[in-house]
mmCIF file of C-alpha atoms and ligand atoms in Angstrom:
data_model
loop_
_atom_site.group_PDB
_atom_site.id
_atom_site.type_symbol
_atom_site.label_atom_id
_atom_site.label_comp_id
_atom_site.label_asym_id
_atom_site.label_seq_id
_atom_site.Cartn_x
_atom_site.Cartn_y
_atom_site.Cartn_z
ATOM 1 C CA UNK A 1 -132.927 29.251 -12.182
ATOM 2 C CA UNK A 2 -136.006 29.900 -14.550
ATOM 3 C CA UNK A 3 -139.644 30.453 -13.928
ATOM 4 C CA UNK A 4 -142.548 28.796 -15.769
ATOM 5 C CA UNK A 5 -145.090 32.067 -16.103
ATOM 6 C CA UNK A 6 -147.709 29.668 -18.222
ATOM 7 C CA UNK A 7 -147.987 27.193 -15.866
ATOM 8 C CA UNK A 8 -148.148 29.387 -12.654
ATOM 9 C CA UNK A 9 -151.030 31.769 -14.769
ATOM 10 C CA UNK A 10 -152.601 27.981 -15.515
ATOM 11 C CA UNK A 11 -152.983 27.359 -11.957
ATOM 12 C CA UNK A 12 -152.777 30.925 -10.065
ATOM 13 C CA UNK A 13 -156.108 31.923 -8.338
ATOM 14 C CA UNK A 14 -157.555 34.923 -10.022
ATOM 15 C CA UNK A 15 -156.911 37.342 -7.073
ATOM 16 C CA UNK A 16 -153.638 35.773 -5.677
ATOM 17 C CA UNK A 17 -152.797 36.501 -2.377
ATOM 18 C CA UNK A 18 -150.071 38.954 -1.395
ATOM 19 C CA UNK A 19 -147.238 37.313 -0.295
ATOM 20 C CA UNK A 20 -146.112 38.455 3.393
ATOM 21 C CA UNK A 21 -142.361 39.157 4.917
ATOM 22 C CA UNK A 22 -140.914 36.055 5.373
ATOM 23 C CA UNK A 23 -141.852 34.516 2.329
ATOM 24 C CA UNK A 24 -138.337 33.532 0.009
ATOM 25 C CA UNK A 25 -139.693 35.046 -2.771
ATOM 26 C CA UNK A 26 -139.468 38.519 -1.411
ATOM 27 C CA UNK A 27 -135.643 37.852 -0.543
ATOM 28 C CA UNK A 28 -134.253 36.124 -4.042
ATOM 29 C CA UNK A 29 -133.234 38.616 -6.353
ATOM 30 C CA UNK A 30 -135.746 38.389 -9.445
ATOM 31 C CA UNK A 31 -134.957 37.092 -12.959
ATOM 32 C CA UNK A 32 -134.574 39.153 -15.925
ATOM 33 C CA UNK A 33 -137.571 38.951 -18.008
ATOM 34 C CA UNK A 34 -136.358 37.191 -21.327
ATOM 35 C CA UNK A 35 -136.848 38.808 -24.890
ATOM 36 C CA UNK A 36 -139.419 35.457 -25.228
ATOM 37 C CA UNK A 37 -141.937 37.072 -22.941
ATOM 38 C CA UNK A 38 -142.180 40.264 -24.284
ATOM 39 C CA UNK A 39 -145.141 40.537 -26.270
ATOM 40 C CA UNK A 40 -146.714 37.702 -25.206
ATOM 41 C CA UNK A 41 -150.302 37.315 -23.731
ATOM 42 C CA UNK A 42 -148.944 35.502 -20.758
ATOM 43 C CA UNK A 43 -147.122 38.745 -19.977
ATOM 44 C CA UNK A 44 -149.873 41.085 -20.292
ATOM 45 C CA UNK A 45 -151.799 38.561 -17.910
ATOM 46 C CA UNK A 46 -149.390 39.171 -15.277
ATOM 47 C CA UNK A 47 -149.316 42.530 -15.225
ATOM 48 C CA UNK A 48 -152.715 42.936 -15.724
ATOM 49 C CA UNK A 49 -153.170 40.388 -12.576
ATOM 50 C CA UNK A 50 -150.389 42.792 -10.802
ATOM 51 C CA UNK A 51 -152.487 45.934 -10.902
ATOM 52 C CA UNK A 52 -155.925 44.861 -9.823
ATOM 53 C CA UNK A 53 -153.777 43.070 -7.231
ATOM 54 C CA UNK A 54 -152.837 46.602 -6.294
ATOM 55 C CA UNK A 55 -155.825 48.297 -6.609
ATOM 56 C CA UNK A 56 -157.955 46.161 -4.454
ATOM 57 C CA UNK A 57 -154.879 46.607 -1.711
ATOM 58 C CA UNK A 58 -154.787 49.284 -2.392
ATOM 59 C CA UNK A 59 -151.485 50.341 -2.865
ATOM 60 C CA UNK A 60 -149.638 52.580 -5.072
ATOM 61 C CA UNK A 61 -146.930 50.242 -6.364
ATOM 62 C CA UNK A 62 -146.883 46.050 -6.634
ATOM 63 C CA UNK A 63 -143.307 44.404 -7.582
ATOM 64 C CA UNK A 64 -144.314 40.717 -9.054
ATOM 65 C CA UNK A 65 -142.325 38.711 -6.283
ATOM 66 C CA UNK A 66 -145.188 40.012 -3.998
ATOM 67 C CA UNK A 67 -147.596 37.806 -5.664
ATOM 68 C CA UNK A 68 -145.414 34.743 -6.063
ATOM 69 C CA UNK A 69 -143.384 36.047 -9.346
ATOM 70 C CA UNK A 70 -139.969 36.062 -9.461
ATOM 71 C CA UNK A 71 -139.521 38.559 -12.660
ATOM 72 C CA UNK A 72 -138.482 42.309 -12.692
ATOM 73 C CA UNK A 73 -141.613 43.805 -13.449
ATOM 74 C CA UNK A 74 -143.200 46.150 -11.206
ATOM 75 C CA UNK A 75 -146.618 48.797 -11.796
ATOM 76 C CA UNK A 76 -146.943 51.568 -9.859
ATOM 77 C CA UNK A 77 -150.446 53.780 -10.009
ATOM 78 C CA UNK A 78 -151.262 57.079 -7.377
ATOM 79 C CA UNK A 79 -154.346 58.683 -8.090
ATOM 80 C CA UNK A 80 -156.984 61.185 -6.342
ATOM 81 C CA UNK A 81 -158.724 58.674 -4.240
ATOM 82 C CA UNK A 82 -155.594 57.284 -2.777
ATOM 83 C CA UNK A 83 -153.762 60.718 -2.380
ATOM 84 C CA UNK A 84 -157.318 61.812 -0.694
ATOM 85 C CA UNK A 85 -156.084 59.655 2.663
ATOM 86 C CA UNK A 86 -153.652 62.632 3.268
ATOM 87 C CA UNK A 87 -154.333 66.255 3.978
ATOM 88 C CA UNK A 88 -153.242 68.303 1.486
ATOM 89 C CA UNK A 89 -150.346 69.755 3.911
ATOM 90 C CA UNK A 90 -148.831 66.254 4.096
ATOM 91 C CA UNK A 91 -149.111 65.540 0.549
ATOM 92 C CA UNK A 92 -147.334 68.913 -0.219
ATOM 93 C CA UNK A 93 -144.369 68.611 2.683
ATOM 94 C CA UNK A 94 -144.190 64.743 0.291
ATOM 95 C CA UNK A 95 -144.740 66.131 -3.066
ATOM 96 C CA UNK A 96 -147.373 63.404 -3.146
ATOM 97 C CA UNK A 97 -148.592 64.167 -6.992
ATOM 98 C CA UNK A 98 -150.480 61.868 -9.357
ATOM 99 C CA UNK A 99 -148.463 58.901 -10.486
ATOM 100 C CA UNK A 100 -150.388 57.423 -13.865
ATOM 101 C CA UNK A 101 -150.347 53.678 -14.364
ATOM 102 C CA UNK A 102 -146.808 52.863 -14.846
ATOM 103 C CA UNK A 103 -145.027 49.340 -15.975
ATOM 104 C CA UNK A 104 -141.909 48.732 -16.459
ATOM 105 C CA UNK A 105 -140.159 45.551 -17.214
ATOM 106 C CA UNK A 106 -136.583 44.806 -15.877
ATOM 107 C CA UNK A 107 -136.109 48.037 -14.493
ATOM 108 C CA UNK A 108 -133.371 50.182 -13.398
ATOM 109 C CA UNK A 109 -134.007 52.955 -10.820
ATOM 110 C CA UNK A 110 -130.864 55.281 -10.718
ATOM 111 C CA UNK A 111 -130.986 58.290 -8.436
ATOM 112 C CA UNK A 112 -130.324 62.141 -10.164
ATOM 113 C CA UNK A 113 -129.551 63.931 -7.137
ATOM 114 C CA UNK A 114 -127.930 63.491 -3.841
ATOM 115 C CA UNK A 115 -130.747 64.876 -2.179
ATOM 116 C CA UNK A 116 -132.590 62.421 0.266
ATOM 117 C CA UNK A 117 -136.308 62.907 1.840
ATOM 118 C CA UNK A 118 -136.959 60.432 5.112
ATOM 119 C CA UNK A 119 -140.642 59.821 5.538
ATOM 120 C CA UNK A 120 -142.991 57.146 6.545
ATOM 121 C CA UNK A 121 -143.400 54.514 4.395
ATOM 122 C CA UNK A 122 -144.949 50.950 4.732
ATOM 123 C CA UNK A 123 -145.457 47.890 2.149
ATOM 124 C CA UNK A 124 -148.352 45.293 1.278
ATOM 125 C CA UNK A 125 -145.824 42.854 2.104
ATOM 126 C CA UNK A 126 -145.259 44.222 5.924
ATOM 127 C CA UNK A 127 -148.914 44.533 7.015
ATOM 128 C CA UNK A 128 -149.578 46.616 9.103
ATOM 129 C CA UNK A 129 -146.671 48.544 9.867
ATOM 130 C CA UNK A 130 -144.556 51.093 8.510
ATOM 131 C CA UNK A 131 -141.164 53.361 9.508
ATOM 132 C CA UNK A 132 -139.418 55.859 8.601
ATOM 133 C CA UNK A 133 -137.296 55.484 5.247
ATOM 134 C CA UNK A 134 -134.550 57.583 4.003
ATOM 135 C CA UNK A 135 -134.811 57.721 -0.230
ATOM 136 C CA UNK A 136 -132.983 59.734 -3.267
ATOM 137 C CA UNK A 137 -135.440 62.763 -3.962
ATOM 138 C CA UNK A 138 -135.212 62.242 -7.364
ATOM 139 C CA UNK A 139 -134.527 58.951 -9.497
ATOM 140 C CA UNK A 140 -134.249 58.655 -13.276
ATOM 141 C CA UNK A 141 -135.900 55.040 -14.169
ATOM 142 C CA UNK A 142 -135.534 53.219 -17.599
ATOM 143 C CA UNK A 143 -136.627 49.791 -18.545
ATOM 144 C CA UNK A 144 -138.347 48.251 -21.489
ATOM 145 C CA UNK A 145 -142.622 48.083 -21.297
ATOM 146 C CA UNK A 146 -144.751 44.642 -22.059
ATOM 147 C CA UNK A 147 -143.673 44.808 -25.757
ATOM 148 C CA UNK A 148 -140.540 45.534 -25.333
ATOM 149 C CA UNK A 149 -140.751 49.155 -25.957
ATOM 150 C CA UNK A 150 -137.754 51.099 -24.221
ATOM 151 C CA UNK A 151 -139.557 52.758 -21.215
ATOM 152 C CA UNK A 152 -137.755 55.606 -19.971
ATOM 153 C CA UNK A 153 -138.503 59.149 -17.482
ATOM 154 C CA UNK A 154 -137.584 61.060 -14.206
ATOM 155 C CA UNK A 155 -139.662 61.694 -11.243
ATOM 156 C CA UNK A 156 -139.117 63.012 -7.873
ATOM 157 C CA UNK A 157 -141.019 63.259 -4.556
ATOM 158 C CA UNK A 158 -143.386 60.757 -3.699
ATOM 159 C CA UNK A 159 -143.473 58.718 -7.322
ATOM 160 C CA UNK A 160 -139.596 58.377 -6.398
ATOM 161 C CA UNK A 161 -140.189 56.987 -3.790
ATOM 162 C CA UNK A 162 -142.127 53.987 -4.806
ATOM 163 C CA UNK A 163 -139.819 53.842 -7.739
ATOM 164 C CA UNK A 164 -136.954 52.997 -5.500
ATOM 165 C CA UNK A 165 -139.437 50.786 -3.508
ATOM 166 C CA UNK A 166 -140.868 48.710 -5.826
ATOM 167 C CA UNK A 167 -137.072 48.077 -7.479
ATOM 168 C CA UNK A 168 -135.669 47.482 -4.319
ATOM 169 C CA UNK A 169 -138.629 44.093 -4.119
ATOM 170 C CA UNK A 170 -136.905 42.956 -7.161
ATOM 171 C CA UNK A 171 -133.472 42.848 -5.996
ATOM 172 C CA UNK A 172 -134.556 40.905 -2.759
ATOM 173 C CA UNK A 173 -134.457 44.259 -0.195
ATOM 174 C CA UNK A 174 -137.854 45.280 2.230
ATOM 175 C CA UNK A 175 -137.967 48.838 3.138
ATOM 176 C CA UNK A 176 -137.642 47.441 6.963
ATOM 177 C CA UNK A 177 -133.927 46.719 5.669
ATOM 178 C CA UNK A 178 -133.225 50.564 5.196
ATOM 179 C CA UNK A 179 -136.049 51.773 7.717
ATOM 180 C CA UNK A 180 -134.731 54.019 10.670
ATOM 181 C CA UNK A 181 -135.428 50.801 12.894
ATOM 182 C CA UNK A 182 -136.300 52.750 16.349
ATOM 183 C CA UNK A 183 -139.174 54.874 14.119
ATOM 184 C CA UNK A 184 -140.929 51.611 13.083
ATOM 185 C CA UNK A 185 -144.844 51.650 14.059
ATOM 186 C CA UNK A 186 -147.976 49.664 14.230
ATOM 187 C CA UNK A 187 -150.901 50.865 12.277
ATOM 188 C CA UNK A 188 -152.351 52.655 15.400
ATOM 189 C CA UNK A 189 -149.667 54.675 15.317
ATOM 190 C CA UNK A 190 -148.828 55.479 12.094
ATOM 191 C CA UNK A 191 -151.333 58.115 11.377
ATOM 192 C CA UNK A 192 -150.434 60.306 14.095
ATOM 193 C CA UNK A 193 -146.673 59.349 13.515
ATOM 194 C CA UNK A 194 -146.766 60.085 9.774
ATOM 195 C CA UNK A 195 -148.588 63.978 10.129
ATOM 196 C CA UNK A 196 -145.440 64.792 12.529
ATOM 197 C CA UNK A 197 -142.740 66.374 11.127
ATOM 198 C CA UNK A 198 -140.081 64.346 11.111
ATOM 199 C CA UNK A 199 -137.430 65.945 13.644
ATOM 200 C CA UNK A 200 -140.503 65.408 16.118
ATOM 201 C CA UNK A 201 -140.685 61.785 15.355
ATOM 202 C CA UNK A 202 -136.952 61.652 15.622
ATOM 203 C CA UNK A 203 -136.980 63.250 19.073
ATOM 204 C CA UNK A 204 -140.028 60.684 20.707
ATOM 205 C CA UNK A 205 -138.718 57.558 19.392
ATOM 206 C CA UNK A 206 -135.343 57.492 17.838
ATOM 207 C CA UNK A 207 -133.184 59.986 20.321
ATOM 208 C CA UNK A 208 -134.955 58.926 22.985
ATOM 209 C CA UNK A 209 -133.117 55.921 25.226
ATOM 210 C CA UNK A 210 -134.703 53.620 27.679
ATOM 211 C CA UNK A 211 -134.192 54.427 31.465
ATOM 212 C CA UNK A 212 -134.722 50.832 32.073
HETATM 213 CO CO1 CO B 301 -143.494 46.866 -0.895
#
């Protein structure tokens, strides 16, 4: 299996769509980005397509099958506006901090602790839903960037999170595949759902058991 980047950026749309659940693309594993991409302006397009595709989402990570391209590159960017959606009690209970532009080419994502956090979490590629997820508190994540340059640090909290998101895209797996499937939610739900604390959510919609 290969991938022709030049001709897809020859006849992509400038602002591709995002592709939805359902779409093969978000279920193949991705292919390795070979050493005769890095460097190349064809690469840098990508990415740079990748995270204004993100940005006018918005969202605060974008694995390249979501926009049709099956490499292992994803970009990942949280920043004051976005965080602003969330009190500042949330944010804290998530350690929600500032995530700066990050790219990282054939990843890996390896968790440093046991530890796990569970809380909601949704995906450009699942509109309007999201669920609770259970994720490593802490992941180390190394990689290479667009040149080729070994990429390599540790983060924990929220910017784990989407770490272990946005790799999971490239090996084929949607959070609803490790969601706690009786907490999923529309979006009419979700901000009331996602202040909760967590037990609470547990107790209305995942102990609970119809009468019917
Ligand atoms: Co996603």
């Amino acid at each position: 299996m290969s991938f022709d980047l030049d001709a897809w950026l020859a006849s992509a749309p400038p602002s591709p769509p995002i592709v939805q659940a359902g779409a093969g693309v978000l279920r193949r594993g991705a292919l390795e980005v070979g050493h005769h991409l890095l460097g190349t302006p064809a690469l840098a397009r990508l990415v740079e397509i990748m995270v204004e595709a993100m940005r006018a989402a918005p969202g605060v990570g974008l694995a390249a099958p979501q926009i049709g391209v099956p490499f292992r590159v994803f970009v990942a960017e949280d920043d004051a506006p976005r965080m602003a959606q969330q009190s500042a009690e949330a944010r804290a209970l998530r350690q929600r901090v500032s995530l700066p532009l990050t790219v990282v080419v054939n990843p890996r994502v390896v968790p440093t602790t046991g530890d796990e956090a569970t809380f909601y979490e949704g995906c450009l590629s699942v509109r309007g839903y999201g669920a609770l997820v259970p994720r490593a508190a802490a992941v180390a994540v190394t990689g290479v960037d667009i040149h080729g340059s070994p990429v390599g640090f540790e983060v924990r909290g929220w910017p784990a999170r989407i770490m272990q998101h946005e790799m999971d895209h490239l090996n084929g797996t949607l959070y609803v595949d490790r969601m706690i499937a009786r907490s999923l939610a529309g979006e009419q739900e979700l901000p009331r759902l996602a202040a909760l604390p967590v037990a609470e959510v547990l107790g209305e919609l995942v102990s609970q058991r119809g009468h019917a």
